XYZ file of C-alpha atoms in Angstrom:
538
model
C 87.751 -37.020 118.274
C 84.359 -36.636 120.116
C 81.141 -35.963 118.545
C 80.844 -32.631 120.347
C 83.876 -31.052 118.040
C 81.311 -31.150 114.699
C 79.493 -27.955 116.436
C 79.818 -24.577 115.696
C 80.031 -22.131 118.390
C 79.518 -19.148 118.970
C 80.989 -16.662 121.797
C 78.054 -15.059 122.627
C 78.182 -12.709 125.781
C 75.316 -11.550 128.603
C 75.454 -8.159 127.315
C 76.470 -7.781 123.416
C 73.645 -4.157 122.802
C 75.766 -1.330 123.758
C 79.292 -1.552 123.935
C 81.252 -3.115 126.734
C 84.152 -3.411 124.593
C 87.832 -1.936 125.935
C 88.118 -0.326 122.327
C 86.804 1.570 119.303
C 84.874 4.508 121.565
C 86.742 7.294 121.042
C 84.787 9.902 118.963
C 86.350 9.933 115.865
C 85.748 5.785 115.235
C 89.207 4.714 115.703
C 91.158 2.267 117.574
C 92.754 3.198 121.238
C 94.221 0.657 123.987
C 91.887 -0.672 126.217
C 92.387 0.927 129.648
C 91.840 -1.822 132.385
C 89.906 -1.506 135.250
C 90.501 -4.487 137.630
C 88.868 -2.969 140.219
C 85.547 -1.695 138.348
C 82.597 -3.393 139.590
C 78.950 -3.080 139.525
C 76.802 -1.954 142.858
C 75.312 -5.180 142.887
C 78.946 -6.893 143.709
C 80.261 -3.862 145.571
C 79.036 -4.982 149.217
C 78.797 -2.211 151.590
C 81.047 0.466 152.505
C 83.639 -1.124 155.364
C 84.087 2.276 156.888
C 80.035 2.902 157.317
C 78.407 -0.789 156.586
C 74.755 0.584 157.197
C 75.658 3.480 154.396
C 73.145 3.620 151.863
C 73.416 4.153 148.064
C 73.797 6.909 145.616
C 72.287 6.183 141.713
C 73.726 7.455 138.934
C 71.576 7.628 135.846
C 74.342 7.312 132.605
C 71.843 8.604 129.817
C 72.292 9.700 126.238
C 71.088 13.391 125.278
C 67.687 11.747 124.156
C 67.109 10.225 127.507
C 68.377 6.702 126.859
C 70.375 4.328 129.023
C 73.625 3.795 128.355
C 75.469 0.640 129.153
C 79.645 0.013 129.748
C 80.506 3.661 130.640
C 83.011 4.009 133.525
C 82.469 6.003 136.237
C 84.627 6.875 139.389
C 83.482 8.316 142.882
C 86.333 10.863 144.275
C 87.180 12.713 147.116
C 89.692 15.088 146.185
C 92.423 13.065 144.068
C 91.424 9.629 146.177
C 89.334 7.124 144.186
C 86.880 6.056 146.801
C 84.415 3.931 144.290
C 84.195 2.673 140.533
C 81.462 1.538 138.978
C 80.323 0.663 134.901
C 76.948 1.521 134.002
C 74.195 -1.380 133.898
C 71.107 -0.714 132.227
C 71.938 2.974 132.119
C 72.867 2.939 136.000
C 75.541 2.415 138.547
C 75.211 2.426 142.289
C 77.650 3.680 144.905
C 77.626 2.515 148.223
C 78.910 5.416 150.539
C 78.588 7.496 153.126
C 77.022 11.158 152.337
C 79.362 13.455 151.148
C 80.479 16.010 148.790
C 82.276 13.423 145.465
C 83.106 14.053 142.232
C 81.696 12.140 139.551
C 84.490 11.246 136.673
C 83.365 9.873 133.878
C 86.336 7.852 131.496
C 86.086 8.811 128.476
C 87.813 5.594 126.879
C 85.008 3.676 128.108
C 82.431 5.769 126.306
C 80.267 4.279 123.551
C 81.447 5.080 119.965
C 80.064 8.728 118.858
C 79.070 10.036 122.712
C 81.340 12.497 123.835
C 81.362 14.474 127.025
C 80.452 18.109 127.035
C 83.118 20.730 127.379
C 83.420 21.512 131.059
C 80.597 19.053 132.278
C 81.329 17.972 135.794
C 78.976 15.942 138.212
C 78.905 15.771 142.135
C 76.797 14.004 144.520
C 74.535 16.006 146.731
C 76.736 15.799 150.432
C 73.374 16.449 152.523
C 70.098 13.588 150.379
C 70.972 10.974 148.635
C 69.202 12.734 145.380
C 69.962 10.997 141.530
C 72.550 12.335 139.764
C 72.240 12.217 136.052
C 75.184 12.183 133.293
C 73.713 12.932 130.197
C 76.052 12.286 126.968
C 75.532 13.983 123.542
C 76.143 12.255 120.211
C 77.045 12.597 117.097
C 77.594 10.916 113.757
C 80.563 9.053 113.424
C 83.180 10.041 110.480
C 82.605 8.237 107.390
C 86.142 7.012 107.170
C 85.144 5.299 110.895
C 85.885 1.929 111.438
C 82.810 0.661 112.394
C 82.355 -2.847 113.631
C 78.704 -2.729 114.437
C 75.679 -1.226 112.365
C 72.946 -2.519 115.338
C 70.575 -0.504 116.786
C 71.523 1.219 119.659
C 74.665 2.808 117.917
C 75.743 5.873 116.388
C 75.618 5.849 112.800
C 78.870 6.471 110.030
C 78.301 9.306 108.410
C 78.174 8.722 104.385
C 76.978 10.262 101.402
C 74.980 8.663 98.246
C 74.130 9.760 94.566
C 70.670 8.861 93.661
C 69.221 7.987 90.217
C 68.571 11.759 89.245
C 72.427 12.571 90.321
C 71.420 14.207 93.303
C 73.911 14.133 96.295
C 72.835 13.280 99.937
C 75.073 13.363 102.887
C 73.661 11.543 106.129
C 75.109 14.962 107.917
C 73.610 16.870 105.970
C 70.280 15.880 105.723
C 70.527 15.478 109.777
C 71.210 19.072 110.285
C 67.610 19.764 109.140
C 65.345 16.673 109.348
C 64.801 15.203 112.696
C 64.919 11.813 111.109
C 66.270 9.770 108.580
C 64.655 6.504 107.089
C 66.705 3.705 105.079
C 64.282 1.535 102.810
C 66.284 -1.294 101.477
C 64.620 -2.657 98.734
C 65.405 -4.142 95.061
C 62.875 -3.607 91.665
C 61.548 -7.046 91.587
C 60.866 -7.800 95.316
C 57.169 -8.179 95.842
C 56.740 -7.037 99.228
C 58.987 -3.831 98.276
C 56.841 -2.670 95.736
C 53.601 -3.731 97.710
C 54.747 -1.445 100.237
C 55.833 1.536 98.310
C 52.625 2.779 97.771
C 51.762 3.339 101.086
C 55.581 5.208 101.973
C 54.716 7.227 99.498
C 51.278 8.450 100.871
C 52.806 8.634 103.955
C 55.832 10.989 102.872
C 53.794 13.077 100.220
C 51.255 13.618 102.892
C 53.972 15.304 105.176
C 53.788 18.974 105.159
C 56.689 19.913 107.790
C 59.453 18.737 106.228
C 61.061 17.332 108.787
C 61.808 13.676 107.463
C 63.614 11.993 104.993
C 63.246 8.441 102.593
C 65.964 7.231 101.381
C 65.345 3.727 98.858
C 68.606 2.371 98.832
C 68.284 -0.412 95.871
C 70.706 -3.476 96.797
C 71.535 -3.877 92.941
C 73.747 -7.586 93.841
C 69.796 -9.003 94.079
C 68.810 -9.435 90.497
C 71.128 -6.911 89.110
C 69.104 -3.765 89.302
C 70.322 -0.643 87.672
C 69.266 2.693 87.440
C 66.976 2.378 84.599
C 65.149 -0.032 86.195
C 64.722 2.215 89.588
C 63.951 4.769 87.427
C 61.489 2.789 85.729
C 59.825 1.809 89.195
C 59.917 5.290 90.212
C 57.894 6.456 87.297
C 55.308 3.321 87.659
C 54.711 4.066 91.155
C 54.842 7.696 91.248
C 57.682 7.577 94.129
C 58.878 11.083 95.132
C 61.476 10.071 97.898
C 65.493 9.544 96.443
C 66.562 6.051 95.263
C 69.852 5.091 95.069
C 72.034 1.786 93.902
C 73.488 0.902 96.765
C 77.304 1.648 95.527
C 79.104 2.173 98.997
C 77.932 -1.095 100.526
C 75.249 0.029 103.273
C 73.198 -3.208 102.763
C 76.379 -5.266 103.221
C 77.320 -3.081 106.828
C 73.866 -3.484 107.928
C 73.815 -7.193 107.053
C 70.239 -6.882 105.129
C 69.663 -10.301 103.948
C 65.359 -9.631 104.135
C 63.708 -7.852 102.050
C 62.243 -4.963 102.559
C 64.216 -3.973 105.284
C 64.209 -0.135 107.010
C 66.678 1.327 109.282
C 65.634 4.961 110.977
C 68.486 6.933 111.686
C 66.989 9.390 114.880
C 68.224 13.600 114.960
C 71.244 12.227 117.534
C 72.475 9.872 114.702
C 71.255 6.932 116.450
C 70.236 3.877 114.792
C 67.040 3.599 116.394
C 65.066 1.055 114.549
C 65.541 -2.225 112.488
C 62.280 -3.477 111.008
C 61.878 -6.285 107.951
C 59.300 -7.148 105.701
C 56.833 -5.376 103.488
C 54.209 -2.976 105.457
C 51.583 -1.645 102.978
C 49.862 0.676 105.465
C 49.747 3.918 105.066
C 49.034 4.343 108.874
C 51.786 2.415 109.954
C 54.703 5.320 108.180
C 53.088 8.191 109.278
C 52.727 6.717 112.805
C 56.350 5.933 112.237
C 57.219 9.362 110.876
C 55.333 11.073 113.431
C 56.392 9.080 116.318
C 60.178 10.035 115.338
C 59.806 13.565 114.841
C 57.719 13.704 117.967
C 58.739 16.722 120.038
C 58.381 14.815 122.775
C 60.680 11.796 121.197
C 63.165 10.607 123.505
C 65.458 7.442 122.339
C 64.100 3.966 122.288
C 65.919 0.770 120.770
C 62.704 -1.550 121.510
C 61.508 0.392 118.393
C 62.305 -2.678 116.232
C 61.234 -5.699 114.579
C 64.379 -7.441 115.436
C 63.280 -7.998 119.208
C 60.194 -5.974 119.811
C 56.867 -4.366 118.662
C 57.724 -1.437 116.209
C 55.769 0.962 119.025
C 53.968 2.666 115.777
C 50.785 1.458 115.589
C 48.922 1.404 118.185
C 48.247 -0.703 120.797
C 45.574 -3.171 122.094
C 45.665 -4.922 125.074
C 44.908 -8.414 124.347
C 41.749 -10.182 125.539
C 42.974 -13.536 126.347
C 44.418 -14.910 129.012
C 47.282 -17.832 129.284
C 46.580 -20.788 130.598
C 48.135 -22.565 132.973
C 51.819 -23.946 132.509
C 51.108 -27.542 133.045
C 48.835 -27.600 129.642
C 51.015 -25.203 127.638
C 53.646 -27.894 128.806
C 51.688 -30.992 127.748
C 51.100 -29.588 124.136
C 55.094 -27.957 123.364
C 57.344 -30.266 125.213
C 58.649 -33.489 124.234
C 61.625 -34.511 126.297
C 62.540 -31.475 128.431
C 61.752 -29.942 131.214
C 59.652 -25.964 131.333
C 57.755 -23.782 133.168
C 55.887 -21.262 131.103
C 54.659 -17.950 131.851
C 53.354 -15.211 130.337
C 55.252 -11.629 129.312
C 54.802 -8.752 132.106
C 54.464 -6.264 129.200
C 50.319 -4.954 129.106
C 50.247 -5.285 125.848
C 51.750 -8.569 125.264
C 48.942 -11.363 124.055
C 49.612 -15.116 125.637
C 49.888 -18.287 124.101
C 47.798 -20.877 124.381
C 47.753 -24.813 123.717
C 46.648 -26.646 120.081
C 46.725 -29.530 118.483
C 46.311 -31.022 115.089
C 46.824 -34.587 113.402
C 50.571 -34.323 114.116
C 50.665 -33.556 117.714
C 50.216 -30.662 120.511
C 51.426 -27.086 120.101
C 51.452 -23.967 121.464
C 50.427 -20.434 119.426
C 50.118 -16.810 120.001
C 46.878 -15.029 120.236
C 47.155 -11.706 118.297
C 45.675 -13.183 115.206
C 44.640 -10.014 113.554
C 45.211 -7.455 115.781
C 47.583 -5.106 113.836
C 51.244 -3.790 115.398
C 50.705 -6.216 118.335
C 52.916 -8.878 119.391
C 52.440 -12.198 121.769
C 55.227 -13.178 124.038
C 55.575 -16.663 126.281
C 58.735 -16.982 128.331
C 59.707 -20.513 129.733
C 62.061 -21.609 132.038
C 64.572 -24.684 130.954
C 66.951 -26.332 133.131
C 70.248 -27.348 131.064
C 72.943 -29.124 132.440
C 76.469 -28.539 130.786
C 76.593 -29.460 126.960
C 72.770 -29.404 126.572
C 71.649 -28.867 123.264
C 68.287 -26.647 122.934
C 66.063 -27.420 120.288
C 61.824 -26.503 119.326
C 60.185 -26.830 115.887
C 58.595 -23.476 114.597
C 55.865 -22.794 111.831
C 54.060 -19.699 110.611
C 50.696 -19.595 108.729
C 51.171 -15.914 107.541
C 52.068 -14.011 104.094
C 55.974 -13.785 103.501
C 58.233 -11.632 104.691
C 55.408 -10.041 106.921
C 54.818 -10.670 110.657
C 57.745 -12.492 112.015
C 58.650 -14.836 115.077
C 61.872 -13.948 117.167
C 63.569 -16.258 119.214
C 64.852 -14.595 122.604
C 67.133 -16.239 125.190
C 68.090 -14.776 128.422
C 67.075 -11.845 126.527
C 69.441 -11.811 123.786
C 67.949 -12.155 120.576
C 68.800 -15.537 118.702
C 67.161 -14.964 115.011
C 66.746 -11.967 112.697
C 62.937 -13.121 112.405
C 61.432 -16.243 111.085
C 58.859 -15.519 108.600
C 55.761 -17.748 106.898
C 54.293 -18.743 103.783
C 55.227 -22.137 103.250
C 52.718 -24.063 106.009
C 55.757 -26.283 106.936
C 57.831 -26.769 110.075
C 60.881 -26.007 110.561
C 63.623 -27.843 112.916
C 65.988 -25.288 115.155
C 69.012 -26.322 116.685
C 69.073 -23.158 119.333
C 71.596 -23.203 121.829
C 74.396 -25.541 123.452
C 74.682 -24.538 127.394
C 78.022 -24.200 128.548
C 77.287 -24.720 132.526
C 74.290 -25.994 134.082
C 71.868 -23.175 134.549
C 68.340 -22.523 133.635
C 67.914 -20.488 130.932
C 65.012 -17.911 130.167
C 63.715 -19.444 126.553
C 61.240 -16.374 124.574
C 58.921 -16.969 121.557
C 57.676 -12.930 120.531
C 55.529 -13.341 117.604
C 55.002 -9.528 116.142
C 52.357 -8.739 114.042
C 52.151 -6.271 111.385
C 48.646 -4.485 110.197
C 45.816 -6.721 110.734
C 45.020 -8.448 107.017
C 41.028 -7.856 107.683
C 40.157 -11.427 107.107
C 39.836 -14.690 109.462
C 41.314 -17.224 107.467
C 43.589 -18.667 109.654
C 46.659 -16.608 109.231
C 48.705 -14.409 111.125
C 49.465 -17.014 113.919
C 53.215 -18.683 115.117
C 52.476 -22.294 116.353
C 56.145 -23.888 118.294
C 56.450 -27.489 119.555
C 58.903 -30.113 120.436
C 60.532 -28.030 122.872
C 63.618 -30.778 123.416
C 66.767 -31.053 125.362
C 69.435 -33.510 124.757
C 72.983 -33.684 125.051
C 75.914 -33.206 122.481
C 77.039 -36.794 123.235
C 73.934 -38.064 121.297
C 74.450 -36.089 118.145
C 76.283 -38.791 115.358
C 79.246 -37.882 113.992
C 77.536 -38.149 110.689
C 75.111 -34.675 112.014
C 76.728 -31.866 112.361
C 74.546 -28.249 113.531
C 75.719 -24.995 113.333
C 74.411 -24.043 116.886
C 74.835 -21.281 119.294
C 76.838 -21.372 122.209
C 77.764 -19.335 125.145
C 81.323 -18.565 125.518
C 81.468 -16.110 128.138
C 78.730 -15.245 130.708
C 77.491 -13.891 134.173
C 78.187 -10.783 135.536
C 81.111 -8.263 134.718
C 83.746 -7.936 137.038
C 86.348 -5.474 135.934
C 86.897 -6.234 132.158
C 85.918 -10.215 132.711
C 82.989 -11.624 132.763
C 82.591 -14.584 135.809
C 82.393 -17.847 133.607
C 84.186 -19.040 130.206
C 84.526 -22.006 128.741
C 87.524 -23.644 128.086
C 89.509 -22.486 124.779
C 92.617 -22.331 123.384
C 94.467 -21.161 119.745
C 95.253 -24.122 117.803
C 98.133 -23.781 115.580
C 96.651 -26.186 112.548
C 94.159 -23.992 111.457
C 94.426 -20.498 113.451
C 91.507 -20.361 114.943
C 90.197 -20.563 118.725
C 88.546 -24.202 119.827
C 86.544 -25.022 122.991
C 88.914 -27.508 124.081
C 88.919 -30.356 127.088
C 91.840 -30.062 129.710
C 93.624 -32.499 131.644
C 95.378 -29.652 133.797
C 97.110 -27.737 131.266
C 97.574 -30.501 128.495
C 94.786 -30.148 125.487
C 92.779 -33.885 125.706
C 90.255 -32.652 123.083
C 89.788 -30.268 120.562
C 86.680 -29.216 120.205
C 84.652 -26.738 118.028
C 85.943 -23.503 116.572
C 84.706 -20.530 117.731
C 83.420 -18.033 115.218
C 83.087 -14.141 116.722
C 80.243 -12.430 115.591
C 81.551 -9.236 113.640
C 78.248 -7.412 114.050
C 78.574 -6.968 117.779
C 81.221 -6.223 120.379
C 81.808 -8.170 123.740
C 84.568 -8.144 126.265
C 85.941 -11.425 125.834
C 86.982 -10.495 122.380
């Protein structure tokens, strides 16, 4: 058997965020067949209409009620009962190329995310004399609590669910929703440093609140050291915490996969999971910015709220100061055996990197040492020929479980956050390519408050930005490593590339596999689904 089988793949589609699955979007959580579409293409594919090629294009914005973009929802152009376009939302859009006219806008309902619904007599038509915007806006709302929910990621609707707290006190997510504009998840358990050196500051934050119009919820994961509710209660009372706390007895930290600690999820007014952020935050500042920023009557729905792939947007902002260098010396200090061209972030408030080195070698490191809520971002562009392995060495000089280093490719986020405190560095085994392509490799190092000192921490150094090739890896090495098993652009209910893969009867589970026609030569590495996310290939 070839080296390659000891890898671990992963099917990892373009566009995993917001639901481009054929099933589980029906309001009330559960299952319904998959209607296909084998004709439902994007504008970009759709070409130009054959009865009037110089026709132009009319945009239709697919947004939730608070004014986000929503992806995989299935729209069809008619004239009367005649189909005369179809088209799934990109990005929160989808363009039809047509003449002018007077069309009806029918939106599928199957297709909608889990928890958006369509209004009661809502019906859309194009404008038959301007090409003006039409907009399909999509209300929300929690998701039963006997749901089957496959993904707890920001970006989706929230199960509803109720807890009991320490005092015996009942709260039901509806509930509290149908009077507080937010609701904020603080995972935490008695003994966790960073939780309790955060706690003070929540609590300033939510004492100082005089409108009522939030709610805390510490959600105490008691599988961590055992916790019980004399010892929350004994935490409450030491740190003079007025918010609920709760044992976590129905499993949230489990469905939201916390693993870090501290971890908080905000729940937004349209049941929304809008933000994911880990590690302790002892700055008062930073939760009422939060609080304030999501009971904002000017608030309108935002998933790059989040430390799992972008600044938390509640602090506030400085642009940075420094300037990147060129690519050829950021490539002369982070590369060793691969090809890259680096460039900086478009985003105005995104600090460069620049190029370092020490006694080991040349790095590169971002350049929002202590500037507080900021974040530095360098992209860089890798050519990988089929069965490519991706690989870079990380370290962090920073206080645990604080600012953290995500690892973005082709814009999909590859890590939950790499964090510092033990001045070593670390080896990553990234990504396998499936197909040659070049591939759009991210380091965003996120900062938290600035620490007020200039010691030397609060900076994310990367190196040894490698490339090399599965058939070098001894059989004696196996990785767990992340690979792409469907890709491109949608088409219908397909995506345009896939790797080769088949069910093997042995062991019941999928393989990448090598053909010879249609006879198996090779089997190669099992494919593990994530469970957290859904894609159309699965």
């Amino acid at each position: 058997m070839k080296k390659f089988t000891k890898f671990i793949a992963t099917a990892m589609a373009a566009l995993l965020a917001l639901g481009f699955a054929g099933c589980d979007k029906n309001i009330d959580g559960g299952s319904k067949t998959p209607v296909v579409y084998p004709t439902f293409i994007n504008s970009a594919d759709s070409g130009t209409n054959p009865e009037n090629p110089e026709s132009e294009k009319y945009v239709v914005n697919v947004l939730s009620e608070g004014g986000m973009g929503l992806d995989g929802v299935q729209v069809a152009l008619k004239r009367g009962d005649t189909v005369i376009r179809r088209g799934i939302s990109k990005n929160g859009k989808i363009e039809f190329t047509t003449g002018l006219g007077d069309y009806e806008l029918v939106v599928d309902e199957e297709s909608l995310p889990a928890g958006y619904y369509l209004n009661e007599g809502a019906s859309y038509r194009t404008n038959p004399t301007k090409r003006e915007e039409v907009t399909i806006k999509l209300p929300s709302k929690l998701l039963p609590s006997t749901a089957n929910v496959k993904s707890f990621a920001p970006g989706n609707i929230m199960r509803d669910f109720t807890i009991t707290d320490i005092d015996g006190r009942s709260h039901t997510l509806s509930n509290l929703l149908s009077t507080k504009k937010a609701v904020v998840l603080n995972f935490f358990f008695t003994t966790c440093g960073p939780c309790r050196s955060e706690f003070p500051s929540l609590q300033s934050a939510y004492a100082g609140r005089t409108t009522g119009d939030i709610e805390v919820l510490g959600i105490c994961s008691s599988t961590a050291v055992g916790d019980t509710n004399g010892t929350i209660s004994n935490l409450k009372m030491e740190l003079g915490l007025t918010f609920p706390l709760s044992l976590d007895r129905i499993g949230l930290c489990n469905s939201f996969g916390v693993s870090n600690f501290p971890t908080t999820i905000v729940i937004d007014r349209y049941g929304m999971i809008a933000m994911r952020d880990s590690g302790g935050r002892p700055s008062t500042s930073f939760w009422s910015q939060l609080f304030s920023r999501f009971t904002s009557s000017n608030y309108v729905q935002d998933i790059g709220g989040t430390s799992q792939g972008g600044p938390t947007g509640s602090g506030e902002l400085v642009k940075p100061t420094e300037q990147m260098p060129a690519s050829s010396i950021l490539e002369k200090a982070a590369l060793d055996n691969a090809q890259a061209t680096f460039r900086p972030d478009p985003d105005e408030y995104s600090w460069p990197w620049k190029a370092g080195s020490d006694a080991d070698g040349g790095y590169i490191y971002s350049t929002n040492k202590g500037i507080g809520y900021s974040y530095a971002i360098v992209h860089a562009d890798i050519p990988l020929e089929a069965g490519d392995i991706l690989s870079f060495e990380y370290k962090i000089s920073s206080e645990p479980g604080a600012d953290q280093l995500y690892v973005l490719l082709d814009g999909a986020l590859m890590n939950t956050g790499y964090s510092g405190g033990d001045g070593k560095w670390h080896s990553v085994n990234l990504y396998v390519s499936d197909r040659k392509k070049t591939v759009d490799l991210a380091f965003a190092y996120q900062k938290d408050e600035a620490d007020g000192d200039d010691s030397g921490d609060d900076v994310a150094m990367v190196r040894k930005i490698s490339v090399s090739n599965v058939s070098q890896i001894q059989d004696d090495a196996p990785m767990d490593v992340m690979r792409t098993c469907a890709s491109g652009d949608i088409v219908g209910t397909r995506y345009a590339h896939y790797v080769e893969y088949a069910l093997n009867p042995d062991d019941g589970f999928y393989h990448i596999v090598e053909k010879d026609g249609d006879n198996i030569t090779e089997w190669g590495p099992i494919i593990y689904m994530t469970i957290n996310q859904l894609t159309l290939w699965s």
